[in-house]
């Protein structure tokens, strides 16, 4: 190794400028060495910290490999080989962690410790000696300055002796500190080389020992494991590629479908509706009230489960109950200018929820499915077959048409009283000894009318003649003068289901058969819209009144009502038979079916009371007895039952007031 520069100790006492200049070079070198040593120590400490972190990381890795078996994977089928392989790898990582811990200890003892000792011992010593040398030089300079100021004329031997003694002591001290300082700087040139080499030797030996022990530990036992693990990964990769190819082909096939799959209402003209559904699922918009008049619509996923309608928002684990569908009713409604809306009504007549489907087909299928479920078909052994049989039987029983193709001009109220005596004999429906066949009641193929026979404007035109039409749709007071003089006035909220011609009015079975055929025809032909009206029962007429405009849609004389009855099971269904005179002099019979918000028996009771009033009006004494037997209002009118159920949405106080008093 080449010789190094050094400070001459012989020149320390003289302290010449040349010596001081060379000393500054050594001091600059020592300062540079101190800065570099600090940076080197930081790098080595970072290596040691990384090795410690490696120990902690391998320890954590081993724990996580073992934790794979404890994870409750929802799709964990077929992971047995992976679990066993990971357990073996965990054991290997634990053994490797031992080697990493040993390596970290070696790095601390043989690398980091040496450089710390060099910095704390050698570099600190040089820095301390430099400070002492500086102090000694300053004291020597002061003593020499004092000595130089001794007076020449008045020489004081005592003072001179003290100053000379002080200069000698300062010069001795400076000489000693400079010798020590020079020696430390000369030794530092050798010590820095050793200090740079020893830590790296320790680092190299530690790494070599780590790799040697690792090779001895894993070279033999790891060959078979790595080979089997590589084969497993390769087989999984092959399966992945095959599955990816299948999914790519399936994706291309699914994307080649017709555009109708993406169009919500593609087959609006002739949708292929399945009327035999007993289960249904899909997205619907749910109407929710947020205030007195404000509403919101939320798109949710609905599905039927048994007799329940369930709702499951996105992200929810399971669905919740929205509506019990047993014995409920469903119909299409107009709501907020939205298409394909339908309403589910509870068995007690209260309005339930309003939903919106995305297409006509979905709307019809939801209504059909809910109708089938409400009949509790799902409780049978073979519900699909029962639904098909019921719909097929209903399809064979009727062939309905709407009134758009045929208008009955002779529906206007009859004023002929020559058959009143015969009608009065049939005020109370009579039970028959035996139930007649359906063909004896209604002719096969009889058309069914699903809307109100006469629109309000047509009816007013036929009854008013050339009278001025009220632009606000209000009824003139003189149009029905009997309304003020009638002893009975009872209002009911009803919805018109349909009407059809019948062959007889001798039994109430004709009304039940008409109900069956009308409801079956509506279900088969997806006719769910119903017209809501107010049915006014007086002691002279039955009037259907538009609830919005208060215009009378239809008017029937009470004497022309020959039969009336409520459904035996669905209490809200009611119907009556009207005898209508024809232009040829003969008479025709028609049955009208309604759904009421209240019990149908109450409507029948009101009709029966009206017919009794007509009968007793011929005899003043009988009329007086009838009026005494029933409560009257202040203006002398009969008071009927007033327990009408309110609508769920609290439609209007006007409707409740109209039904509360006769």
mmCIF file of C-alpha atoms in Angstrom, residues 240 242-252:
data_model
loop_
_atom_site.group_PDB
_atom_site.id
_atom_site.type_symbol
_atom_site.label_atom_id
_atom_site.label_comp_id
_atom_site.label_asym_id
_atom_site.label_seq_id
_atom_site.Cartn_x
_atom_site.Cartn_y
_atom_site.Cartn_z
ATOM 1 C CA UNK A 240 -58.115 -20.548 -17.424
ATOM 2 C CA UNK A 242 -59.938 -22.812 -22.019
ATOM 3 C CA UNK A 243 -62.552 -21.085 -19.867
ATOM 4 C CA UNK A 244 -61.610 -17.697 -21.282
ATOM 5 C CA UNK A 245 -62.124 -19.035 -24.795
ATOM 6 C CA UNK A 246 -65.545 -20.413 -23.855
ATOM 7 C CA UNK A 247 -66.547 -17.099 -22.310
ATOM 8 C CA UNK A 248 -65.328 -15.248 -25.400
ATOM 9 C CA UNK A 249 -67.437 -17.458 -27.668
ATOM 10 C CA UNK A 250 -70.460 -17.120 -25.363
ATOM 11 C CA UNK A 251 -70.004 -13.362 -25.281
ATOM 12 C CA UNK A 252 -69.990 -13.185 -29.071
#
